[in-house]
Short mmCIF file of C-alpha atoms in Angstrom, two decimals:
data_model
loop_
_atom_site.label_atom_id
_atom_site.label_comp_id
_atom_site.label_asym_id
_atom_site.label_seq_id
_atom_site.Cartn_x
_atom_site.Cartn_y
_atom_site.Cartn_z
CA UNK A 1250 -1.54 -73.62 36.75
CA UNK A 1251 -0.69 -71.29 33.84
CA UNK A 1252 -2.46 -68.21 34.93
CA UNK A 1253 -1.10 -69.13 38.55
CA UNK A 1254 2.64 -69.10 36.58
CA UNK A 1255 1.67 -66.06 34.54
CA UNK A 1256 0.78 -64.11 38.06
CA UNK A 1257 4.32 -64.92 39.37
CA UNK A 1258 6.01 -64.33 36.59
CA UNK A 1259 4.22 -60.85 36.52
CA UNK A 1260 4.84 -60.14 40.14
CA UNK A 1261 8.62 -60.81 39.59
CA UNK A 1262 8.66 -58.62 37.31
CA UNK A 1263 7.58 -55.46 38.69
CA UNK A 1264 9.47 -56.26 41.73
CA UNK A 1265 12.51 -55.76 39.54
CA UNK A 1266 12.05 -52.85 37.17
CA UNK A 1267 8.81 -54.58 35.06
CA UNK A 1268 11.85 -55.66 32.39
CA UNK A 1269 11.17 -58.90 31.19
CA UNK A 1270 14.03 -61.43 31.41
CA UNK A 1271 14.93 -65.59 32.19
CA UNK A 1272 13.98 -65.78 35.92
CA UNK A 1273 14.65 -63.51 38.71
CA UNK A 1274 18.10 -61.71 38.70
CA UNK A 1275 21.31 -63.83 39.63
CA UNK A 1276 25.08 -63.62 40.02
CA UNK A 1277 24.76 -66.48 36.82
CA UNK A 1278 23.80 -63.44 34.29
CA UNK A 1279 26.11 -61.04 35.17
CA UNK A 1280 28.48 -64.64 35.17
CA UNK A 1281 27.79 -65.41 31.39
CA UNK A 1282 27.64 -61.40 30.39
CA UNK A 1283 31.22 -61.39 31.47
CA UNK A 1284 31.88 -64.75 30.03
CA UNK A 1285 30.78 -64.32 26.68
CA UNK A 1286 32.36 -60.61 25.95
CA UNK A 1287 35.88 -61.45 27.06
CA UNK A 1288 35.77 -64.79 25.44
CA UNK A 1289 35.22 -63.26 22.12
CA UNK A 1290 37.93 -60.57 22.50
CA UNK A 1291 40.56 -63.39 23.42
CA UNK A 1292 39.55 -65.53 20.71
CA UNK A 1293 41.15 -62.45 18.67
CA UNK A 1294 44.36 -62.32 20.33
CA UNK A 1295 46.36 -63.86 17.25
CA UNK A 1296 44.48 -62.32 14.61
CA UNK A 1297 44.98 -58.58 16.47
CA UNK A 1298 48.81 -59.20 16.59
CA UNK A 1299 49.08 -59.89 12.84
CA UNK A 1300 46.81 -56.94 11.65
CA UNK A 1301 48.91 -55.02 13.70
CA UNK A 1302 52.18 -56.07 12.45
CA UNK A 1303 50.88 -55.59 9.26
CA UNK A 1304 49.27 -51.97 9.80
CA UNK A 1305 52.44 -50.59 12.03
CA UNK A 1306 55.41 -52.64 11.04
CA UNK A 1307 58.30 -50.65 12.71
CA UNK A 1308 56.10 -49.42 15.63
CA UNK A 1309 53.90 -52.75 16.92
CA UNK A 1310 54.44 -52.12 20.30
CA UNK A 1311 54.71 -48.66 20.38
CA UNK A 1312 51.33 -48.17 18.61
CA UNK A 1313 49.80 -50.64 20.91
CA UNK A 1314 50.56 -49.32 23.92
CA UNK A 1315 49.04 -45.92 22.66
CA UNK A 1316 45.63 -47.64 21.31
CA UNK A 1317 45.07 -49.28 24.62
CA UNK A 1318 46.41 -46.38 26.94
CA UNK A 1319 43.49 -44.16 24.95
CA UNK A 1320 41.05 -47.35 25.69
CA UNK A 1321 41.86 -47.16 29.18
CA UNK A 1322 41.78 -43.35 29.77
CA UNK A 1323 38.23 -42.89 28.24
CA UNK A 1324 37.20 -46.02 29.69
CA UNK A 1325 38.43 -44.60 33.44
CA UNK A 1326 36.69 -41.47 32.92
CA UNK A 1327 33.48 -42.89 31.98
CA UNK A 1328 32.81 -45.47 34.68
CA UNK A 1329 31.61 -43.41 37.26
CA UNK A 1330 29.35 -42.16 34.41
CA UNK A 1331 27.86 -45.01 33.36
CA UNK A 1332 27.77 -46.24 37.20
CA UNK A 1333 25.09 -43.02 37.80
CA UNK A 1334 23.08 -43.56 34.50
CA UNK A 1335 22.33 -47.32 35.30
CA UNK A 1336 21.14 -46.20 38.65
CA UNK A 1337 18.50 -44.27 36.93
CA UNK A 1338 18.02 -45.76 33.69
CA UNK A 1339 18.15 -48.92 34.60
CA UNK A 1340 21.37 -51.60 34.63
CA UNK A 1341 19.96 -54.00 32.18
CA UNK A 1342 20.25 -51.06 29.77
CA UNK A 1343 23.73 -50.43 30.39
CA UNK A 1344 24.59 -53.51 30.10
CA UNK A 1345 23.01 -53.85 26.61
CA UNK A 1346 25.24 -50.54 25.61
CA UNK A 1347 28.70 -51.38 27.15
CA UNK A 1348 28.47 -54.69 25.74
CA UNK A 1349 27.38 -53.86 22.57
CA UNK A 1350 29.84 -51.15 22.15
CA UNK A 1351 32.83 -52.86 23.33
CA UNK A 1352 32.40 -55.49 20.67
CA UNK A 1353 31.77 -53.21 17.65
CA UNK A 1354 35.24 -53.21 16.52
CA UNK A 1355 35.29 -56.95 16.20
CA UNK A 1356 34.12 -56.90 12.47
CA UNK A 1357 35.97 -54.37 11.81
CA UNK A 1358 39.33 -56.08 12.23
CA UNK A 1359 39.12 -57.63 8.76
CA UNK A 1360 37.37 -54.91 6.84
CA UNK A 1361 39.32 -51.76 7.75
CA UNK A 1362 42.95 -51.74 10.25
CA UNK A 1363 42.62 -48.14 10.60
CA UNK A 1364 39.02 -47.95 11.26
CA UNK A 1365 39.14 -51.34 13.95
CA UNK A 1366 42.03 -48.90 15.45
CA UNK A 1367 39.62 -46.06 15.76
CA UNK A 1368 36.58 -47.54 16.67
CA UNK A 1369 39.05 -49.63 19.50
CA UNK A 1370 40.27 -46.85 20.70
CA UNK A 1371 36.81 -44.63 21.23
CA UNK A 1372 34.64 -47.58 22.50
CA UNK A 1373 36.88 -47.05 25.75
CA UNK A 1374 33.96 -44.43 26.41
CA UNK A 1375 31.11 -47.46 27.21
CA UNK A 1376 34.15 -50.32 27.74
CA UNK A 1377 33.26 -50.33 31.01
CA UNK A 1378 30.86 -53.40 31.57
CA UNK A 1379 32.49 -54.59 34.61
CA UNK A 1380 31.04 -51.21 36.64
CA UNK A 1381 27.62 -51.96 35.36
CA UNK A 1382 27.97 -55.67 36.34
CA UNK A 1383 29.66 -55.01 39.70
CA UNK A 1384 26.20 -52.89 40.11
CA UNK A 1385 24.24 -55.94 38.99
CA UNK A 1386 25.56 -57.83 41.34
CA UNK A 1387 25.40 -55.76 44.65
CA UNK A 1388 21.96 -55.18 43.28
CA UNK A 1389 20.88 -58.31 44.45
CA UNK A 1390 23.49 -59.98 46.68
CA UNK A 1391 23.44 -59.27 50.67
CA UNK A 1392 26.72 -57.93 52.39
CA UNK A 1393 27.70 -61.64 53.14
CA UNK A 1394 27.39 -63.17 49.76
CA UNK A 1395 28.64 -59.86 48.02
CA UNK A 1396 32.20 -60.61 48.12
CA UNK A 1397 32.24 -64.28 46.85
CA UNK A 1398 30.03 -63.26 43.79
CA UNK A 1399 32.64 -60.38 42.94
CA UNK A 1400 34.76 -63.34 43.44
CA UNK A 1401 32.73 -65.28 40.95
CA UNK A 1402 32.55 -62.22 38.19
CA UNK A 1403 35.93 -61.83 38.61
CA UNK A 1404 37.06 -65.83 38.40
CA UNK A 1405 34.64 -65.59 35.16
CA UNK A 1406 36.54 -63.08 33.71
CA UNK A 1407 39.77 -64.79 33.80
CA UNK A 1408 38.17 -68.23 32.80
CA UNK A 1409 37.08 -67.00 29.50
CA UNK A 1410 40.83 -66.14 28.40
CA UNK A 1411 42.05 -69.53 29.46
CA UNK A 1412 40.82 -71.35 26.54
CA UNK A 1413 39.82 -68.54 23.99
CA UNK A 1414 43.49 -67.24 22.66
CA UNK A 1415 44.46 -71.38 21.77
CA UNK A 1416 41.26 -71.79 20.26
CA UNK A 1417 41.32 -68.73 18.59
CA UNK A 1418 44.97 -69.60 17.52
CA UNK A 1419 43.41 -72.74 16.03
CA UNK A 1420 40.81 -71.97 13.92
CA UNK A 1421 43.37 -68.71 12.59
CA UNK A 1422 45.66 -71.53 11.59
CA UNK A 1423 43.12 -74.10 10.18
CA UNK A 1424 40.83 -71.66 8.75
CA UNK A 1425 42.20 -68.09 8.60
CA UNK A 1426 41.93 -65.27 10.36
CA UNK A 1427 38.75 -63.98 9.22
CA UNK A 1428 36.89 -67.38 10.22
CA UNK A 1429 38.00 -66.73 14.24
CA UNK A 1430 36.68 -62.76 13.09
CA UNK A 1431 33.27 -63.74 12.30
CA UNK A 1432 33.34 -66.59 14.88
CA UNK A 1433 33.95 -63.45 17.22
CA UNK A 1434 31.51 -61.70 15.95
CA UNK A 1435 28.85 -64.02 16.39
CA UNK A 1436 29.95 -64.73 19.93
CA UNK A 1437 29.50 -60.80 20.91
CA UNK A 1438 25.98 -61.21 19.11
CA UNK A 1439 24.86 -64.10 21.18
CA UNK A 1440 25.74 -61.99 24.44
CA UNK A 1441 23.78 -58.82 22.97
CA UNK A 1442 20.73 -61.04 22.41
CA UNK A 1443 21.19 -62.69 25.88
CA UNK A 1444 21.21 -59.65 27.34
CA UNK A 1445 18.12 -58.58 25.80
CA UNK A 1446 16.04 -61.97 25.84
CA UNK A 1447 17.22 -63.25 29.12
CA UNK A 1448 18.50 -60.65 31.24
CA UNK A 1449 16.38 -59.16 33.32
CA UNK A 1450 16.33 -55.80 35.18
CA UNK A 1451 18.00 -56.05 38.77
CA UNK A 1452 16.96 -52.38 40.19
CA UNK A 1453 14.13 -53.74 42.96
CA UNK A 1454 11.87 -50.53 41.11
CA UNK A 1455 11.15 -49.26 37.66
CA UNK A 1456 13.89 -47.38 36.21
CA UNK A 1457 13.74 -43.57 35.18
CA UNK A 1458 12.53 -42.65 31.48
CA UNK A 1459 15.20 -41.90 28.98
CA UNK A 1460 14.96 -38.00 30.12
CA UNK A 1461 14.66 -38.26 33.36
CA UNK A 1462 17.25 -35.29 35.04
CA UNK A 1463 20.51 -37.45 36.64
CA UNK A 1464 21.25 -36.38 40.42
CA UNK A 1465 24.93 -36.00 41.46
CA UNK A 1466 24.45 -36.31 45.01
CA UNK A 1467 27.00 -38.79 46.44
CA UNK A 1468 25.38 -41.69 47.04
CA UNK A 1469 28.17 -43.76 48.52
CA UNK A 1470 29.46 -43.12 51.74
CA UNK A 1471 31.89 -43.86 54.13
CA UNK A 1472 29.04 -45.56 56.46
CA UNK A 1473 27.74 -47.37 53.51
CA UNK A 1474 31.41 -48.95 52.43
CA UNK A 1475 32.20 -50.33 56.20
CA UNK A 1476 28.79 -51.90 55.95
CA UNK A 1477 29.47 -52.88 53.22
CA UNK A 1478 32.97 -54.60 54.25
#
């Protein structure tokens, strides 16, 4: 029974990439990828609005808008980007990389104001996980089921800031701000290490080495989106 197990596991493996991860690819991955980054950045929505109205007193909103407008640009720049490179280097990568640089300013928030500012307003480069789980997805869904796990992704994403900014007001209030910090923190850790331990790759063959040349060719067409639709 074991070595019949081991066989499977192996042959599910190389039919998707040779990475090792929990299972076969699913929509419930990319579900809890989602899930777990966006419920550790709304956990941090009190705690953000006091370091900011301690760090830019006269301009709150003003500096805001500018932190996230630089966020967004970079991050709408480098989507397509980091849409090519998981095709050949593999999504599970990717995902590894946007989520673990979206959530490196989290720490930072209670150590250093000006560098959490910083850091916030680079990571917008690799920000970007929804593209790579978007990928993930239509790696492995059919046309029919496609749009109802977008749907699910999507539903996921908005879920996770339901709860997270009261909770995250909570523990601020009972604890302090830098409890709901490292609470964060630990939160964006547990998604890294899901990612690596339990994710596996969703490309149906082995990704490209490291320095393997990328191809700009345009791979999606107007045939391929009404099929799609």
């Amino acid at each position: 029974v074991v070595s019949t197990q081991s066989t499977e596991s192996s042959g599910i493996n190389a039919e998707y990439g040779g990475n090792m991860g929990w299972g076969r690819p699913s929509v419930l991955h990319a579900v809890v990828v989602i899930f777990l980054e966006f419920f550790a950045w709304g956990l941090l929505t009190v705690p953000v609005v006091n370091v900011m109205a301690q760090a830019f007193p006269s301009y709150t909103f003003l500096m805001n808008g500018m932190i996230q407008g630089v966020k967004g640009i970079l991050s709408f720049l480098s989507a397509p980007l980091v849409g090519a490179l998981s095709d050949v280097w593999g999504r599970k990568s990717w995902l590894l990389v946007t989520v673990f640089c979206t959530c490196l300013p989290i720490p930072l928030l209670k150590i250093s104001a000006w560098w959490y500012f910083a850091v916030f307003s680079l990571s917008g480069v690799f920000s970007v996980t929804f593209s790579v789980v978007f990928a993930y997805v239509a790696d492995i869904t059919d046309n029919n089921d496609r749009t109802a796990a977008y749907g699910m992704v999507t539903a996921t994403f908005f879920a996770s800031f339901i709860v997270s900014p009261a909770l995250g007001s909570y523990v601020a209030e009972t604890y302090g701000d830098v409890s709901v910090v490292l609470l964060s923190t630990a939160i964006a850790l547990l998604d890294v290490l899901f990612i690596i331990a339990c994710v596996p790759e969703s490309l149906p063959t082995r990704p490209k080495n490291w320095g393997a040349p990328i191809t700009w060719e345009k791979e999606v067409t107007i045939d391929k989106l009404e099929n799609d639709l």
